[in-house]
Amino acid sequence: MNRLQQLFQQQQRDLLSIYYTAGYPNLNDTLDIAEELEKAGADFLEVGFPYSDPVADGPIIQASSKQALDNGMTLPILFEQLKDLRQRVNIPILLMGYVNVVLQYGVEAFCQKCQEVGVDGCIIPDLPMYEYEELYQSTFEKYGLSNIFLVTPQTSEERIRKIDRLSNAFIYLVSSSATTGSNLAVSESATAYFKRIADMNLKSPVVIGFGISNKETYQAASQYASGAIIGSAFVKNIDANNLKGSIKEFMGQFK
Amino acid sequence: MNYFVDEKGYYGDFGGAYIPEMLYPNVEELRQQYQAIIDDEQFQQEFKALLKDYVGRPSPLYLAKRLSDKYGANIFLKREDLNHTGAHKINNTIGQILLAEKLGKKRIIAETGAGQHGVATATVCALRGLECVVYMGEVDIKRQAPNVARMKMLGAKVVAATSGSKTLKDATNEAMRDWIANPVDTHYIIGSVVGPHPYPDMVAQFQSIISFETKKQLQEQTGKSLPDYVLACVGGGSNAMGMFYHFIADESVKLIAVEAAGKGVDSGFSAATTTLGKEGVLHGSRSILMQTPDGQVVEPHSVSAGLDYPGIGPQHAHLFKTGRGLYASITDDEALQAGLLLTQYEGIIPAIESAHALAYLEKMQFKAGDNVVVCLSGRGDKDMETYMKYFNL
C-alpha cells in the first residue's frame, strides 16, 4: 500500500490537496514548496511536470508551465530534485503532467523512478483509459503507483463505474466543464452533480478539483467529497520574492 | 497490410484518442456516429450536391504539357486550386458542417494557421447560418490580415491564441480548450487529418473525393485508372491523404509525400517531421512529431504557413513507417523556384504549399510514358506578398 492509499484509509474527510508546477517560480523551488505545504497543513500534493501544450489547463497553469520550461525544467531534472523527497516530506505525492513527456522518458523507466524517489501516484489527463488498461496498468502496479482518473459532469454512469473499478486511490472529480483555473460557481447544477456522484456509493473516495480557489469553494466541495484540490489559485499566489511567506499566507485561509 | 484505421482507432502503431476526460463525451459521440452519418444516402446526396454546385467539383485533371516535356513524363495536375475559396480545404469543411448539423450542433469552432482552413470554415458556416469561432495564433493574425478580414466578413469571430508560440499549434490548443468548456452544443471542425480518432479518418474520407475523381479522370484521359506516381505536400497531410486515399490499396502506385524542409533539414528552421521527428503524442493522437528529448513540442518553420506544423497525421506516420509512402522534403528556396516555374510554364500560380510537391519533380527519374499526378492543393493568390519579396517583383 502506498502513502496515498494509506491516507485515504485513515481519513476521508476535509482533505486539502495542492497542485503546483515543478520548476516554477524558480527551477529549484520544487522541494522547498513541498516542505512548506506540508508544514502549512496540506494533506497530499500534486507536482506538475511541465508540457509545452497543456490542453486541459487554463491560462495560469499554462503560464507557470511555460516559465518552468524556460527555467530549464525537464523530467530527468525533476527526478534528480526529488532524490531527497522522502528525507524532507512525508505526505503523499502525485506527479501530474501530459502523456508525451512520459512516453519520451519511457513508461517503465518513469514508473521505476517514481517508486525510487517515493512518488505515490500519477495524474496524466490525456492518457486514455483504454491505453492505460492495455499497456500501462501492469507497469503502474508493478511499481506501486496509483493512476488517478478524471470524471466530468458529462461522464456517463457506466464509464464512472468502470473508472471506479480501475482506481485504487481516489477519483478526481472535475467540478465543471472547464479547463483549470476557472472559478467554480457553487450553483444548483454543480451541487446536483456532486450529489449524483456521492449517491453512486463508489468504492473509491472522490476528491473535487478545478475551480476550487478559496475557503468557500473548498468547504462547498468538501461537503460532497473527501476533499478538494487547489491548483491555479495557489500557483497564482506564489510570490517568488517571498516563497515561504506567500505559501503560509495562502494556506492560512483554510485553517 | 492494412493501411486504414482499425476498430480501435489505430493505424498500426499510430492514432488513438489521447484526450483528457473533458473531451471524451464529444469525441465519443462523434466516434459512434460519424460513419453511419457519412454512409447515409441523404447525407451523401447533400454532400455531393454542394461539392458540385457550390465548390465547383469535379476539379479538372489537367495534363501539363510543357511541364511534361521538361520532365519526360506525363505530368497531370489535380486542380484543387480551382475550388471555391481556392484550396482543397473546403471539401472537408462542407462534409463536417453537414455532419455537425446531423449531430444537432449549433456552434462551430476551428483552428487556423495561415487562415485557409479558417476561411473555409467561416464560408460553410455562412452558407448554413451557424455561429463560427476561429482560433488563430496572435502572430499569424498579424501575418495574415487579408484572411482575418475574409473570416470577419463571413461573420466569424476570430479569437487570438496568445499562449505558447502563438501560432497554429497553439490555436489548436485553444480550440480544444473551447470544446472542453462547450461540450454540448459545439462541433470542432479540425482542418487536417490530425487529432483524436475519428478525426483523421473522417477528414480523410471527406478529402478522398480528390483521388476518387482522379481515378475516373485518368481512365478517361489515359485509358488506365492507375498512375505510376502521385505526389502531394504534407503539413498535417489532408490534401495528401485525399490524393492518396483511393490509390493506397494498389501497391503499384508510388505515393510521394513532400514535407517542408524550411531553410534546410539541419538548419533548425524546418518542418520536415518524418526526418526530424520522433514518435509521440500531439493534439490527441499518437504519431510522429518534432520534439525535444524531453517531449516538448518544437516550433517548426516553413515559408508556407500551411506546412508549418510540428506533426503529421497518424495515417501518414503509418504509411511512412511501413514504407508504403515515400516521405521527402523540399526547402523554401526550392519551393519558391518551383512556384515560379509552374507560373511561367503553365500560367498557373500555385500556393507555396503545393509548390513543394511540384519541386520534388526535379529530383525524380522518370521513364517515358510514366503517368504522374501532382495535387495542386491551392492557388497562390494568398502568397503574392512572399513571391513578391523573394523574386523582387
XYZ file of C-alpha atoms in Angstrom:
648
model
C 0.000 0.000 0.000
C 1.412 3.407 -0.943
C 1.161 6.578 1.144
C -1.840 7.780 -0.813
C -3.820 4.609 -0.195
C -2.834 4.735 3.477
C -4.008 8.332 3.753
C -7.438 7.521 2.339
C -7.713 4.527 4.633
C -7.189 6.778 7.645
C -9.107 9.841 6.561
C -11.864 10.520 4.076
C -12.997 13.994 5.129
C -11.814 17.550 4.549
C -8.644 16.568 2.756
C -6.814 19.507 1.224
C -4.552 18.911 -1.724
C -2.407 21.436 -3.557
C -1.126 21.375 -7.143
C 1.922 23.321 -8.204
C 4.191 23.322 -11.242
C 7.699 21.971 -10.703
C 10.323 24.490 -11.788
C 8.118 27.493 -11.072
C 8.738 30.212 -9.992
C 12.402 29.088 -9.910
C 13.915 25.878 -11.218
C 14.974 24.578 -7.806
C 11.941 25.513 -5.685
C 10.318 22.068 -6.003
C 11.178 20.571 -2.622
C 11.036 23.854 -0.704
C 7.449 24.316 -1.831
C 6.517 20.723 -0.927
C 8.065 21.075 2.531
C 6.325 24.372 3.178
C 2.947 22.996 2.033
C 3.236 20.024 4.340
C 4.063 22.342 7.249
C 1.074 24.525 6.377
C -1.309 21.581 6.532
C -1.674 20.161 3.003
C -2.709 16.502 3.108
C -1.240 15.491 -0.230
C 0.372 17.175 -3.226
C 0.333 17.122 -6.996
C 3.610 18.139 -8.525
C 3.151 19.130 -12.164
C 5.859 18.329 -14.685
C 5.510 20.952 -17.399
C 4.496 20.359 -21.031
C 4.552 22.777 -23.945
C 0.921 22.115 -24.978
C -1.227 21.584 -21.857
C -4.729 21.451 -23.396
C -6.582 20.714 -20.154
C -5.104 23.748 -18.427
C -6.220 27.345 -18.255
C -4.023 30.460 -18.545
C -2.412 30.351 -15.071
C -1.005 26.833 -15.312
C -0.130 27.359 -18.970
C 1.959 30.328 -17.873
C 3.609 28.546 -14.930
C 4.394 25.591 -17.226
C 5.960 27.851 -19.816
C 8.013 29.628 -17.162
C 9.152 26.281 -15.750
C 10.238 25.127 -19.216
C 12.043 28.424 -19.777
C 13.759 27.852 -16.410
C 15.043 24.567 -17.836
C 12.774 22.063 -16.098
C 12.739 18.533 -17.572
C 11.596 15.199 -16.187
C 15.195 13.979 -15.549
C 15.892 17.193 -13.620
C 12.681 16.795 -11.630
C 13.591 13.243 -10.609
C 17.041 14.497 -9.614
C 15.407 17.165 -7.411
C 13.107 14.553 -5.874
C 16.034 12.350 -4.792
C 15.788 13.755 -1.262
C 11.998 13.923 -1.272
C 11.429 11.360 1.430
C 14.028 12.862 3.751
C 12.094 16.102 3.725
C 8.429 15.399 3.021
C 6.108 12.750 4.462
C 2.741 13.408 2.823
C 1.711 11.529 -0.360
C 2.928 12.947 -3.659
C 1.445 12.590 -7.121
C 3.102 13.639 -10.347
C 0.809 15.344 -12.831
C 1.546 16.002 -16.488
C 0.882 15.024 -20.078
C 1.475 11.660 -21.680
C 4.035 12.631 -24.322
C 6.597 13.625 -21.711
C 6.162 10.222 -20.017
C 6.392 8.387 -23.359
C 9.682 10.065 -24.233
C 11.131 9.236 -20.807
C 9.902 5.663 -21.174
C 6.866 4.391 -19.269
C 8.709 1.729 -17.307
C 11.663 3.995 -16.521
C 9.189 6.653 -15.376
C 7.358 4.292 -13.035
C 10.599 2.896 -11.683
C 11.918 6.390 -10.936
C 8.649 7.338 -9.243
C 8.959 4.374 -6.912
C 12.636 5.070 -6.285
C 12.092 8.672 -5.162
C 8.871 7.947 -3.283
C 6.129 9.206 -5.601
C 2.797 7.509 -4.885
C 0.728 8.101 -7.999
C 0.164 9.984 -11.240
C -2.441 12.075 -12.964
C -1.955 12.042 -16.735
C -5.079 13.724 -18.136
C -4.523 12.742 -21.764
C -3.748 9.082 -21.114
C -6.931 7.302 -22.226
C -8.492 4.568 -20.113
C -8.191 2.056 -22.961
C -4.449 2.623 -23.360
C -3.981 2.567 -19.587
C -5.655 -0.822 -19.283
C -3.924 -2.363 -22.315
C -0.421 -1.009 -21.958
C 0.235 0.729 -18.661
C -1.727 -0.790 -15.807
C 0.607 -3.721 -15.138
C 3.662 -1.446 -15.093
C 1.977 1.051 -12.762
C 1.010 -1.765 -10.406
C 4.468 -3.325 -10.518
C 5.913 -0.104 -9.113
C 3.104 0.587 -6.646
C 1.836 3.681 -8.453
C -1.803 4.743 -8.292
C -3.231 6.136 -11.512
C -5.860 8.800 -10.929
C -8.713 9.127 -13.416
C -10.813 12.212 -14.040
C -14.615 12.313 -14.094
C -16.549 15.284 -15.506
C -20.221 16.366 -15.441
C -20.586 14.678 -18.858
C -19.047 11.320 -17.920
C -21.643 8.561 -18.207
C -22.599 6.444 -15.213
C -21.325 3.293 -16.927
C -17.949 4.891 -17.504
C -17.777 6.179 -13.913
C -18.370 2.602 -12.682
C -15.531 1.395 -14.864
C -13.230 4.170 -13.653
C -14.158 3.207 -10.093
C -13.105 -0.387 -10.735
C -9.771 0.717 -12.240
C -8.986 3.169 -9.424
C -7.021 2.193 -6.350
C -6.634 5.532 -4.563
C -9.221 8.176 -5.425
C -11.278 9.594 -8.301
C -10.629 13.165 -9.406
C -13.979 14.851 -9.888
C -13.665 17.786 -12.307
C -16.068 20.398 -10.932
C -17.424 21.744 -14.215
C -16.912 21.686 -17.966
C -13.826 23.841 -17.997
C -10.058 23.910 -18.064
C -8.164 24.526 -14.830
C -8.353 27.895 -13.152
C -11.931 28.871 -13.904
C -13.967 29.862 -10.876
C -16.387 27.332 -9.506
C -19.823 28.799 -9.099
C -21.412 26.774 -6.327
C -24.589 26.535 -8.331
C -27.521 24.195 -8.117
C -26.304 22.234 -11.116
C -22.836 21.842 -9.583
C -24.180 20.596 -6.264
C -26.655 18.329 -8.057
C -23.718 16.814 -9.935
C -21.677 16.375 -6.741
C -24.685 14.746 -5.056
C -25.298 12.471 -8.018
C -21.746 11.158 -7.737
C -21.911 10.877 -3.937
C -25.124 8.847 -4.264
C -23.428 6.348 -6.554
C -21.691 4.848 -3.493
C -18.432 4.322 -5.349
C -15.773 2.199 -3.711
C -13.191 4.898 -4.402
C -13.123 8.133 -2.453
C -13.765 11.236 -4.554
C -11.784 14.463 -4.476
C -13.063 17.566 -6.274
C -10.807 19.827 -8.310
C -10.853 22.575 -10.995
C -12.192 25.942 -9.887
C -11.522 25.469 -6.151
C -9.882 28.735 -5.199
C -10.731 29.721 -1.641
C -12.207 28.606 1.668
C -15.792 28.935 0.454
C -15.378 26.705 -2.614
C -13.166 24.305 -0.649
C -15.837 23.882 2.033
C -18.625 23.537 -0.510
C -16.698 20.795 -2.332
C -15.760 19.038 0.917
C -19.426 18.582 1.785
C -19.821 16.173 -1.091
C -16.408 14.562 -1.298
C -13.367 13.502 0.700
C -11.732 16.786 -0.031
C -10.631 19.201 -2.700
C -7.648 20.061 -4.870
C -6.462 23.615 -5.397
C -4.169 24.398 -8.317
C -4.381 27.646 -10.255
C -5.355 29.778 -7.233
C -2.292 28.522 -5.364
C 0.070 28.954 -8.326
C -1.227 32.486 -8.882
C -0.497 33.397 -5.262
C 3.083 32.153 -5.148
C 5.403 35.092 -4.717
C 8.923 34.351 -5.981
C 10.335 37.028 -3.666
C 8.562 35.668 -0.608
C 8.112 31.980 -1.359
C 7.570 30.642 2.151
C 5.604 33.650 3.362
C 3.235 33.586 0.394
C 2.595 29.848 0.814
C 1.943 30.231 4.540
C -0.414 33.127 3.952
C -2.374 31.310 1.226
C -2.723 28.160 3.301
C -3.737 30.166 6.379
C -7.210 30.807 4.975
C -8.122 27.114 5.212
C -7.388 26.722 8.906
C -1.154 -4.909 -44.712
C -3.982 -2.672 -43.550
C -3.281 0.999 -44.214
C -6.622 2.224 -42.888
C -7.977 2.729 -39.412
C -8.801 -0.356 -37.314
C -11.748 -0.763 -34.963
C -9.691 0.613 -32.042
C -8.911 3.829 -33.875
C -5.330 2.937 -34.765
C -3.215 2.819 -37.918
C -0.583 0.286 -36.903
C 1.305 1.974 -34.047
C -0.339 5.349 -34.617
C -3.633 7.087 -33.936
C -5.854 6.535 -30.920
C -7.585 9.245 -28.926
C -5.229 10.765 -26.345
C -7.629 13.284 -24.898
C -8.495 14.471 -21.418
C -11.722 13.110 -19.944
C -13.348 16.514 -20.506
C -13.260 15.871 -24.261
C -14.213 12.216 -24.095
C -18.014 12.593 -24.458
C -17.678 14.894 -27.508
C -15.182 12.675 -29.278
C -17.040 9.520 -28.319
C -20.315 10.901 -29.720
C -18.519 11.589 -32.972
C -16.826 8.194 -32.987
C -20.092 6.370 -32.546
C -21.932 8.328 -35.206
C -19.597 9.571 -37.923
C -19.581 6.523 -40.162
C -23.321 5.984 -40.077
C -23.897 9.661 -40.876
C -21.370 9.687 -43.734
C -22.801 6.473 -45.197
C -26.362 7.777 -45.057
C -27.746 8.220 -48.559
C -29.336 11.590 -47.898
C -26.058 12.880 -46.432
C -24.165 11.705 -49.497
C -26.655 13.411 -51.804
C -26.356 16.716 -49.944
C -22.566 16.437 -49.745
C -22.180 15.679 -53.456
C -24.638 18.377 -54.488
C -22.751 21.035 -52.534
C -19.397 19.844 -53.856
C -20.733 20.095 -57.389
C -22.803 23.272 -57.320
C -21.092 25.266 -54.580
C -17.449 24.165 -54.617
C -17.334 23.593 -58.381
C -16.329 19.930 -58.448
C -15.144 17.826 -60.094
C -11.920 19.763 -60.209
C -10.101 19.282 -63.518
C -7.257 16.848 -64.011
C -5.023 18.799 -66.333
C -2.178 17.342 -68.388
C 0.501 19.987 -68.082
C 2.152 19.696 -71.486
C 5.154 21.975 -71.160
C 5.944 20.589 -67.712
C 5.593 17.058 -69.124
C 8.112 17.859 -71.879
C 10.545 19.228 -69.327
C 10.405 16.181 -67.049
C 9.951 13.475 -69.701
C 6.747 12.028 -68.238
C 3.028 12.783 -68.351
C 2.542 15.283 -65.533
C -1.084 15.707 -64.520
C -2.200 18.414 -62.114
C -5.228 17.789 -59.916
C -6.650 21.304 -59.810
C -7.836 21.731 -56.204
C -6.761 25.361 -56.597
C -9.893 25.923 -58.687
C -12.237 25.066 -55.814
C -14.321 27.764 -54.185
C -12.106 29.506 -51.588
C -9.040 28.433 -53.531
C -7.900 25.167 -51.994
C -8.822 21.607 -51.053
C -9.757 22.688 -47.503
C -13.408 23.247 -48.405
C -14.008 19.540 -49.211
C -13.577 18.807 -45.524
C -15.484 21.774 -44.126
C -18.519 21.017 -46.324
C -18.512 17.450 -45.041
C -18.092 18.439 -41.425
C -20.718 21.196 -41.412
C -23.315 18.741 -42.728
C -22.217 16.243 -40.102
C -22.428 18.885 -37.361
C -25.993 19.638 -38.430
C -26.905 15.947 -38.209
C -25.442 15.896 -34.688
C -27.649 18.873 -33.804
C -24.745 21.252 -33.097
C -25.387 24.981 -33.168
C -21.913 26.378 -32.846
C -18.748 25.685 -34.848
C -15.154 26.180 -33.740
C -11.984 25.765 -35.779
C -8.261 26.413 -35.631
C -6.311 28.006 -38.429
C -2.708 28.757 -39.250
C -2.493 30.899 -42.363
C -6.233 31.289 -42.373
C -7.159 28.966 -45.259
C -8.990 26.452 -43.104
C -10.468 29.313 -41.081
C -11.842 30.883 -44.259
C -13.167 27.519 -45.482
C -14.897 27.006 -42.126
C -16.304 30.546 -41.953
C -17.573 30.053 -45.514
C -19.611 26.934 -44.751
C -20.903 28.488 -41.515
C -22.179 31.463 -43.514
C -23.672 29.032 -46.027
C -25.586 27.159 -43.348
C -26.187 30.018 -40.915
C -24.228 28.627 -37.966
C -22.228 30.538 -35.378
C -18.487 30.342 -36.074
C -15.478 30.970 -33.836
C -11.982 30.609 -35.328
C -8.859 30.395 -33.167
C -5.742 31.802 -34.752
C -2.298 32.452 -33.293
C -1.668 36.075 -32.428
C 1.457 36.010 -34.584
C -0.487 34.584 -37.552
C -3.248 37.193 -37.200
C -0.632 39.874 -37.788
C 0.912 37.981 -40.729
C -2.360 37.105 -42.490
C -4.504 40.222 -42.329
C -6.467 39.581 -45.585
C -7.667 36.159 -44.396
C -8.621 37.600 -40.996
C -10.702 40.190 -42.830
C -12.313 37.481 -45.001
C -13.316 35.477 -41.941
C -14.781 38.554 -40.280
C -16.670 39.483 -43.446
C -18.071 35.948 -43.480
C -19.394 36.537 -39.983
C -16.873 34.533 -37.974
C -15.404 35.673 -34.696
C -11.612 35.429 -34.848
C -10.039 34.818 -31.443
C -6.317 35.337 -30.931
C -4.405 32.445 -29.370
C -1.949 34.146 -27.080
C -0.473 31.066 -25.381
C 2.796 29.269 -26.190
C 4.312 30.236 -29.516
C 1.081 31.976 -30.618
C 0.875 30.034 -33.903
C -1.067 27.077 -35.360
C -0.375 24.505 -32.652
C -1.462 26.986 -30.002
C -4.591 27.870 -31.968
C -5.353 24.132 -31.942
C -4.839 24.011 -28.162
C -7.210 26.967 -27.712
C -9.868 25.353 -29.900
C -9.614 22.196 -27.767
C -9.982 24.284 -24.601
C -13.072 25.937 -26.074
C -14.505 22.496 -26.798
C -13.810 21.438 -23.198
C -15.795 24.451 -22.000
C -18.632 23.908 -24.525
C -19.145 20.162 -24.672
C -22.787 20.025 -25.678
C -23.703 22.460 -28.451
C -20.371 22.835 -30.244
C -18.674 20.922 -33.067
C -14.950 21.328 -33.642
C -14.036 21.280 -37.351
C -10.409 20.169 -37.380
C -8.762 21.205 -40.627
C -6.427 18.312 -41.284
C -6.049 14.550 -40.879
C -4.828 15.077 -37.309
C -6.438 15.000 -33.869
C -8.016 12.160 -31.903
C -9.765 9.287 -33.665
C -12.137 9.573 -35.575
C -10.906 12.910 -36.986
C -8.018 11.597 -39.113
C -10.302 9.021 -40.728
C -13.262 11.360 -41.085
C -11.244 14.156 -42.709
C -9.503 11.613 -44.981
C -12.880 10.342 -46.150
C -14.092 13.865 -46.974
C -10.865 14.634 -48.831
C -10.842 11.277 -50.624
C -13.025 12.869 -53.323
C -9.686 14.080 -54.766
C -8.369 10.610 -55.614
C -11.854 9.290 -56.394
C -12.193 11.835 -59.204
C -8.579 11.445 -60.283
C -9.027 7.736 -60.888
C -12.016 8.332 -63.145
C -10.337 11.198 -64.965
C -7.175 9.177 -65.564
C -9.254 6.367 -67.005
C -10.893 8.803 -69.410
C -7.671 10.538 -70.376
C -5.132 7.699 -70.429
C -7.208 4.539 -70.586
C -5.749 3.449 -67.236
C -7.154 4.371 -63.847
C -3.854 3.934 -62.005
C -0.924 6.343 -62.354
C 2.707 5.440 -61.684
C 3.184 8.202 -59.118
C 1.065 10.553 -57.046
C 2.668 13.489 -55.258
C 1.319 15.863 -52.648
C 2.652 18.227 -49.997
C 2.231 17.376 -46.312
C 1.773 19.650 -43.319
C -0.783 17.786 -41.256
C -1.466 15.978 -44.507
C -5.093 16.392 -45.590
C -4.609 17.096 -49.296
C -2.042 14.289 -49.468
C -4.379 11.836 -47.781
C -7.160 12.854 -50.167
C -4.804 12.398 -53.117
C -3.506 9.018 -51.855
C -6.736 7.555 -50.498
C -8.076 5.513 -53.418
C -4.578 4.532 -54.555
C -3.275 3.222 -51.220
C -4.502 -0.320 -51.791
C -2.845 -0.501 -55.225
C 0.780 -1.009 -54.310
C 1.900 -0.367 -57.907
C 1.101 3.324 -57.381
C 4.024 5.068 -55.704
C 2.888 7.580 -53.093
C 5.188 10.525 -52.544
C 4.592 12.965 -49.696
C 6.614 16.155 -49.658
C 7.289 17.931 -46.378
C 8.702 21.399 -45.861
C 12.426 21.399 -45.131
C 12.263 25.150 -44.454
C 15.740 26.639 -44.555
C 17.197 23.119 -44.661
C 16.627 19.972 -42.644
C 19.644 20.682 -40.411
C 19.149 24.440 -40.151
C 16.988 24.459 -37.047
C 14.296 26.149 -39.168
C 12.426 23.237 -40.689
C 9.113 21.405 -40.676
C 10.394 18.074 -42.062
C 8.578 15.988 -39.478
C 9.454 12.457 -40.628
C 13.157 13.361 -40.834
C 13.385 15.350 -37.611
C 10.545 13.928 -35.555
C 10.086 11.021 -33.210
C 7.051 9.007 -32.228
C 4.901 10.655 -29.602
C 1.523 12.204 -28.878
C 0.340 15.562 -30.188
C -3.185 17.003 -30.346
C -4.844 13.777 -29.354
C -3.142 11.140 -31.459
C -0.014 9.076 -31.442
C 2.065 9.983 -34.465
C 5.442 11.411 -35.401
C 6.235 14.901 -34.159
C 9.113 17.296 -33.797
C 10.072 17.458 -30.145
C 12.890 17.849 -27.660
C 14.355 14.733 -25.974
C 12.120 15.667 -23.015
C 8.961 15.512 -25.154
C 8.305 19.247 -25.529
C 6.880 20.169 -28.922
C 9.304 22.076 -31.136
C 8.218 25.076 -33.172
C 8.570 24.297 -36.898
C 9.491 26.631 -39.727
C 8.386 26.830 -43.326
C 7.895 29.672 -45.788
C 4.427 28.219 -46.349
C 2.126 28.616 -43.378
C 0.094 25.556 -44.389
C 3.071 23.228 -43.885
C 4.253 24.905 -40.707
C 3.074 22.159 -38.326
C 5.242 20.069 -35.964
C 3.419 16.786 -36.609
C 1.779 14.717 -39.348
C -1.466 12.785 -39.289
C -1.300 9.250 -37.832
C -2.168 7.576 -41.137
C 0.805 9.340 -42.733
C 3.018 8.149 -39.876
C 1.823 4.625 -40.663
C 2.422 4.946 -44.428
C 5.877 6.301 -43.631
C 6.822 3.617 -41.114
C 5.584 0.747 -43.277
C 7.354 2.153 -46.325
C 4.117 2.371 -48.319
C 4.737 6.071 -48.862
C 7.973 7.881 -49.646
C 8.354 10.962 -47.431
C 10.732 13.569 -48.804
C 11.340 17.245 -48.115
C 11.849 20.425 -50.113
C 13.394 23.689 -48.947
C 11.791 27.136 -49.003
C 14.032 28.156 -51.921
C 13.271 25.049 -53.985
C 9.538 25.501 -53.438
C 9.536 29.167 -54.424
C 11.507 28.373 -57.597
C 9.042 25.597 -58.458
C 6.174 28.048 -57.945
C 7.743 30.435 -60.433
C 8.428 27.595 -62.864
C 4.813 26.421 -62.921
C 3.639 30.006 -63.365
C 5.887 30.539 -66.380
C 5.419 27.096 -67.984
C 1.695 26.651 -67.474
C 0.239 30.010 -66.455
C -0.782 28.775 -63.011
C 0.396 30.493 -59.817
C 0.390 27.770 -57.160
C 0.161 28.086 -53.397
C 3.656 27.732 -51.925
C 2.424 24.609 -50.117
C 1.586 22.936 -53.442
C 4.851 24.204 -54.932
C 6.683 21.872 -52.542
C 5.143 18.880 -54.302
C 5.985 20.366 -57.719
C 9.588 20.983 -56.649
C 10.085 17.303 -55.973
C 9.600 16.545 -59.701
C 13.125 17.934 -60.179
C 14.527 15.159 -58.013
C 12.796 12.259 -59.738
C 13.842 10.000 -62.593
C 11.014 9.074 -64.932
C 10.584 6.540 -67.693
C 8.976 7.817 -70.868
C 5.232 7.401 -70.596
C 5.099 7.435 -66.797
C 1.858 8.935 -65.567
C 2.417 11.289 -62.655
C -0.302 13.143 -60.722
C 0.582 16.147 -58.575
C -2.041 17.525 -56.236
C -2.179 21.256 -56.832
C -3.803 21.797 -53.461
C -4.249 25.561 -53.582
C -3.796 28.734 -55.558
C -1.061 31.261 -54.946
C -3.027 34.495 -54.564
C -2.589 34.402 -50.798
C 1.177 34.038 -51.268
C 1.774 37.005 -53.571
C 3.490 39.004 -50.866
C 6.010 36.205 -50.281
C 6.582 35.729 -54.013
C 6.973 39.488 -54.492
C 9.572 39.752 -51.774
C 11.518 36.694 -52.877
C 11.618 37.480 -56.600
C 11.692 41.286 -56.265
C 8.548 41.586 -58.374
